[in-house]
């Protein structure tokens, strides 16, 4: 899905999210990246992604990236990128703000602020986690809504 909610990222979206060769080199040069490349370059989108940070677009060193051709829609099949020398030839990009919201468990209907989306997402508690914490508290306080499912 693109930033506007359509099914695929546009060419403009991909260009805006793409990392330069210099940025990729900078990330690869970090000792942590050399020890744990998957923490920075997610080659298999079926694996878990890193938790989103509010500084995702500001601090490239601690961020995680996906192949530019990865399609991370909510109903798409995971992609897997070869590792080793082939990874060096791969083009990498940041997650779109909608993809970042999905990773953190926000519903598709959640409206993202275009200027501060990553900051909002990175500073939030994931909605599924908050729901799991709040439900028993509300139940214990007698404030839980009645479940219509039976």
PDB file of C-alpha atoms in Angstrom:
ATOM      1  CA  UNK A   1       0.000   0.000   0.000  1.00  0.00           C
ATOM      2  CA  UNK A   2       1.214   3.485  -0.712  1.00  0.00           C
ATOM      3  CA  UNK A   3       1.130   6.465   1.594  1.00  0.00           C
ATOM      4  CA  UNK A   4      -2.359   7.266   0.301  1.00  0.00           C
ATOM      5  CA  UNK A   5      -3.641   3.747   1.026  1.00  0.00           C
ATOM      6  CA  UNK A   6      -3.608   2.342  -2.503  1.00  0.00           C
ATOM      7  CA  UNK A   7      -2.347  -1.174  -3.184  1.00  0.00           C
ATOM      8  CA  UNK A   8       1.243  -0.498  -4.203  1.00  0.00           C
ATOM      9  CA  UNK A   9       3.929   2.061  -3.588  1.00  0.00           C
ATOM     10  CA  UNK A  10       4.245   4.500  -6.469  1.00  0.00           C
ATOM     11  CA  UNK A  11       7.515   5.191  -8.245  1.00  0.00           C
ATOM     12  CA  UNK A  12       7.648   8.534  -6.392  1.00  0.00           C
ATOM     13  CA  UNK A  13       7.106   6.756  -3.050  1.00  0.00           C
ATOM     14  CA  UNK A  14       9.899   4.289  -3.831  1.00  0.00           C
ATOM     15  CA  UNK A  15      12.290   7.086  -4.819  1.00  0.00           C
ATOM     16  CA  UNK A  16      11.471   9.070  -1.666  1.00  0.00           C
ATOM     17  CA  UNK A  17      11.966   6.024   0.583  1.00  0.00           C
ATOM     18  CA  UNK A  18      15.102   4.708  -1.168  1.00  0.00           C
ATOM     19  CA  UNK A  19      18.484   4.753   0.535  1.00  0.00           C
ATOM     20  CA  UNK A  20      21.472   6.188  -1.267  1.00  0.00           C
ATOM     21  CA  UNK A  21      24.590   4.082  -1.727  1.00  0.00           C
ATOM     22  CA  UNK A  22      26.321   6.339   0.810  1.00  0.00           C
ATOM     23  CA  UNK A  23      23.585   5.690   3.393  1.00  0.00           C
ATOM     24  CA  UNK A  24      23.765   1.946   2.795  1.00  0.00           C
ATOM     25  CA  UNK A  25      27.565   2.009   3.168  1.00  0.00           C
ATOM     26  CA  UNK A  26      27.257   3.956   6.410  1.00  0.00           C
ATOM     27  CA  UNK A  27      24.844   1.403   7.876  1.00  0.00           C
ATOM     28  CA  UNK A  28      26.925  -1.573   6.674  1.00  0.00           C
ATOM     29  CA  UNK A  29      30.066  -0.117   8.264  1.00  0.00           C
ATOM     30  CA  UNK A  30      28.574  -0.255  11.756  1.00  0.00           C
ATOM     31  CA  UNK A  31      29.938  -3.142  13.865  1.00  0.00           C
ATOM     32  CA  UNK A  32      26.431  -4.105  15.010  1.00  0.00           C
ATOM     33  CA  UNK A  33      25.249  -4.349  11.402  1.00  0.00           C
ATOM     34  CA  UNK A  34      28.228  -6.523  10.511  1.00  0.00           C
ATOM     35  CA  UNK A  35      27.398  -8.851  13.389  1.00  0.00           C
ATOM     36  CA  UNK A  36      23.601  -8.778  12.886  1.00  0.00           C
ATOM     37  CA  UNK A  37      22.811  -7.747   9.297  1.00  0.00           C
ATOM     38  CA  UNK A  38      19.176  -8.871   9.560  1.00  0.00           C
ATOM     39  CA  UNK A  39      18.628  -6.276  12.292  1.00  0.00           C
ATOM     40  CA  UNK A  40      19.228  -3.568   9.686  1.00  0.00           C
ATOM     41  CA  UNK A  41      18.399  -5.237   6.363  1.00  0.00           C
ATOM     42  CA  UNK A  42      15.269  -7.386   6.518  1.00  0.00           C
ATOM     43  CA  UNK A  43      15.900  -9.879   3.717  1.00  0.00           C
ATOM     44  CA  UNK A  44      12.941 -12.116   4.562  1.00  0.00           C
ATOM     45  CA  UNK A  45       9.676 -10.244   5.142  1.00  0.00           C
ATOM     46  CA  UNK A  46       8.148 -13.331   6.754  1.00  0.00           C
ATOM     47  CA  UNK A  47      10.428 -12.696   9.746  1.00  0.00           C
ATOM     48  CA  UNK A  48       9.658 -10.250  12.526  1.00  0.00           C
ATOM     49  CA  UNK A  49      10.654  -6.641  11.985  1.00  0.00           C
ATOM     50  CA  UNK A  50      12.301  -4.398  14.545  1.00  0.00           C
ATOM     51  CA  UNK A  51      10.142  -2.233  16.761  1.00  0.00           C
ATOM     52  CA  UNK A  52       9.615   1.154  15.143  1.00  0.00           C
ATOM     53  CA  UNK A  53      11.371   4.088  16.812  1.00  0.00           C
ATOM     54  CA  UNK A  54      10.246   7.713  16.688  1.00  0.00           C
ATOM     55  CA  UNK A  55      13.643   8.612  15.216  1.00  0.00           C
ATOM     56  CA  UNK A  56      13.198   6.180  12.283  1.00  0.00           C
ATOM     57  CA  UNK A  57      13.737   8.790   9.584  1.00  0.00           C
ATOM     58  CA  UNK A  58      16.346  10.833  11.481  1.00  0.00           C
ATOM     59  CA  UNK A  59      18.875   8.234  12.659  1.00  0.00           C
ATOM     60  CA  UNK A  60      19.653   5.868   9.842  1.00  0.00           C
ATOM     61  CA  UNK A  61      22.140   3.793  11.866  1.00  0.00           C
ATOM     62  CA  UNK A  62      19.563   2.216  14.208  1.00  0.00           C
ATOM     63  CA  UNK A  63      16.829   1.695  11.628  1.00  0.00           C
ATOM     64  CA  UNK A  64      15.751  -1.344   9.634  1.00  0.00           C
ATOM     65  CA  UNK A  65      15.247  -1.390   5.870  1.00  0.00           C
ATOM     66  CA  UNK A  66      13.544  -3.610   3.315  1.00  0.00           C
ATOM     67  CA  UNK A  67      14.335  -4.394  -0.319  1.00  0.00           C
ATOM     68  CA  UNK A  68      12.979  -1.705  -2.641  1.00  0.00           C
ATOM     69  CA  UNK A  69      10.948  -4.308  -4.487  1.00  0.00           C
ATOM     70  CA  UNK A  70       9.342  -5.678  -1.307  1.00  0.00           C
ATOM     71  CA  UNK A  71       5.576  -5.320  -1.369  1.00  0.00           C
ATOM     72  CA  UNK A  72       4.490  -5.195   2.256  1.00  0.00           C
ATOM     73  CA  UNK A  73       0.730  -4.951   1.878  1.00  0.00           C
ATOM     74  CA  UNK A  74      -1.391  -6.588   4.556  1.00  0.00           C
ATOM     75  CA  UNK A  75      -2.471  -9.474   2.276  1.00  0.00           C
ATOM     76  CA  UNK A  76       0.718  -9.975   0.282  1.00  0.00           C
ATOM     77  CA  UNK A  77       2.973 -12.987   0.355  1.00  0.00           C
ATOM     78  CA  UNK A  78       6.260 -12.445   2.181  1.00  0.00           C
ATOM     79  CA  UNK A  79       9.312 -11.848   0.041  1.00  0.00           C
ATOM     80  CA  UNK A  80      12.760 -13.239   0.567  1.00  0.00           C
ATOM     81  CA  UNK A  81      15.934 -11.655  -0.753  1.00  0.00           C
ATOM     82  CA  UNK A  82      19.092 -13.720  -1.215  1.00  0.00           C
ATOM     83  CA  UNK A  83      21.808 -13.188   1.356  1.00  0.00           C
ATOM     84  CA  UNK A  84      25.555 -12.923   0.893  1.00  0.00           C
ATOM     85  CA  UNK A  85      26.974 -11.072  -2.106  1.00  0.00           C
ATOM     86  CA  UNK A  86      23.495 -10.627  -3.617  1.00  0.00           C
ATOM     87  CA  UNK A  87      22.448  -8.455  -0.665  1.00  0.00           C
ATOM     88  CA  UNK A  88      25.161  -5.947  -1.547  1.00  0.00           C
ATOM     89  CA  UNK A  89      23.573  -5.500  -4.971  1.00  0.00           C
ATOM     90  CA  UNK A  90      20.081  -5.033  -3.514  1.00  0.00           C
ATOM     91  CA  UNK A  91      18.405  -1.627  -3.444  1.00  0.00           C
ATOM     92  CA  UNK A  92      17.053  -0.788   0.019  1.00  0.00           C
ATOM     93  CA  UNK A  93      14.344   1.539   1.269  1.00  0.00           C
ATOM     94  CA  UNK A  94      12.683   2.697   4.446  1.00  0.00           C
ATOM     95  CA  UNK A  95       9.248   1.443   5.402  1.00  0.00           C
ATOM     96  CA  UNK A  96       6.425   3.683   4.256  1.00  0.00           C
ATOM     97  CA  UNK A  97       4.508   5.286   7.110  1.00  0.00           C
ATOM     98  CA  UNK A  98       1.539   2.958   6.418  1.00  0.00           C
ATOM     99  CA  UNK A  99       3.836  -0.091   6.543  1.00  0.00           C
ATOM    100  CA  UNK A 100       5.313   1.188   9.810  1.00  0.00           C
ATOM    101  CA  UNK A 101       1.797   1.607  11.229  1.00  0.00           C
ATOM    102  CA  UNK A 102       0.931  -1.978  10.222  1.00  0.00           C
ATOM    103  CA  UNK A 103       4.108  -3.284  11.876  1.00  0.00           C
ATOM    104  CA  UNK A 104       3.043  -1.633  15.127  1.00  0.00           C
ATOM    105  CA  UNK A 105      -0.499  -3.041  14.883  1.00  0.00           C
ATOM    106  CA  UNK A 106      -2.453   0.061  13.897  1.00  0.00           C
ATOM    107  CA  UNK A 107      -5.659  -0.618  11.966  1.00  0.00           C
ATOM    108  CA  UNK A 108      -5.836   0.426   8.302  1.00  0.00           C
ATOM    109  CA  UNK A 109      -8.472   2.998   9.263  1.00  0.00           C
ATOM    110  CA  UNK A 110      -6.037   4.853  11.552  1.00  0.00           C
ATOM    111  CA  UNK A 111      -5.311   8.310  10.108  1.00  0.00           C
ATOM    112  CA  UNK A 112      -1.612   9.129   9.936  1.00  0.00           C
ATOM    113  CA  UNK A 113      -0.322  12.682  10.228  1.00  0.00           C
ATOM    114  CA  UNK A 114       1.775  13.139   7.085  1.00  0.00           C
ATOM    115  CA  UNK A 115       4.436  15.315   8.762  1.00  0.00           C
ATOM    116  CA  UNK A 116       4.935  13.282  11.955  1.00  0.00           C
ATOM    117  CA  UNK A 117       3.707   9.776  11.173  1.00  0.00           C
ATOM    118  CA  UNK A 118       6.923   7.928  12.064  1.00  0.00           C
ATOM    119  CA  UNK A 119       7.322   9.985  15.238  1.00  0.00           C
ATOM    120  CA  UNK A 120       3.731   9.231  16.308  1.00  0.00           C
ATOM    121  CA  UNK A 121       4.057   5.531  15.525  1.00  0.00           C
ATOM    122  CA  UNK A 122       7.460   5.177  17.192  1.00  0.00           C
ATOM    123  CA  UNK A 123       6.336   6.926  20.387  1.00  0.00           C
ATOM    124  CA  UNK A 124       3.123   4.966  20.734  1.00  0.00           C
ATOM    125  CA  UNK A 125       2.290   1.745  22.492  1.00  0.00           C
ATOM    126  CA  UNK A 126       1.218  -0.823  19.902  1.00  0.00           C
ATOM    127  CA  UNK A 127      -2.609  -1.011  19.876  1.00  0.00           C
ATOM    128  CA  UNK A 128      -2.740  -4.826  20.249  1.00  0.00           C
ATOM    129  CA  UNK A 129      -0.480  -4.627  23.306  1.00  0.00           C
ATOM    130  CA  UNK A 130      -2.522  -1.805  24.813  1.00  0.00           C
ATOM    131  CA  UNK A 131      -5.705  -3.794  24.232  1.00  0.00           C
ATOM    132  CA  UNK A 132      -4.253  -6.834  26.011  1.00  0.00           C
ATOM    133  CA  UNK A 133      -3.193  -4.706  28.983  1.00  0.00           C
ATOM    134  CA  UNK A 134      -6.389  -2.656  29.213  1.00  0.00           C
ATOM    135  CA  UNK A 135      -8.958  -5.465  28.806  1.00  0.00           C
ATOM    136  CA  UNK A 136      -8.288  -7.232  32.151  1.00  0.00           C
ATOM    137  CA  UNK A 137      -8.053  -3.886  33.949  1.00  0.00           C
ATOM    138  CA  UNK A 138     -11.408  -2.769  32.600  1.00  0.00           C
ATOM    139  CA  UNK A 139     -12.853  -6.189  33.454  1.00  0.00           C
ATOM    140  CA  UNK A 140     -11.556  -5.979  37.032  1.00  0.00           C
ATOM    141  CA  UNK A 141     -13.023  -2.497  37.413  1.00  0.00           C
ATOM    142  CA  UNK A 142     -16.375  -3.614  36.003  1.00  0.00           C
ATOM    143  CA  UNK A 143     -16.003  -1.208  33.103  1.00  0.00           C
ATOM    144  CA  UNK A 144     -15.611  -3.748  30.300  1.00  0.00           C
ATOM    145  CA  UNK A 145     -18.116  -3.613  27.479  1.00  0.00           C
ATOM    146  CA  UNK A 146     -20.362  -6.633  27.129  1.00  0.00           C
ATOM    147  CA  UNK A 147     -19.161  -8.954  24.392  1.00  0.00           C
ATOM    148  CA  UNK A 148     -21.909  -9.553  21.804  1.00  0.00           C
ATOM    149  CA  UNK A 149     -20.157 -12.684  20.524  1.00  0.00           C
ATOM    150  CA  UNK A 150     -21.695 -14.791  23.224  1.00  0.00           C
TER     151      UNK A 150
END
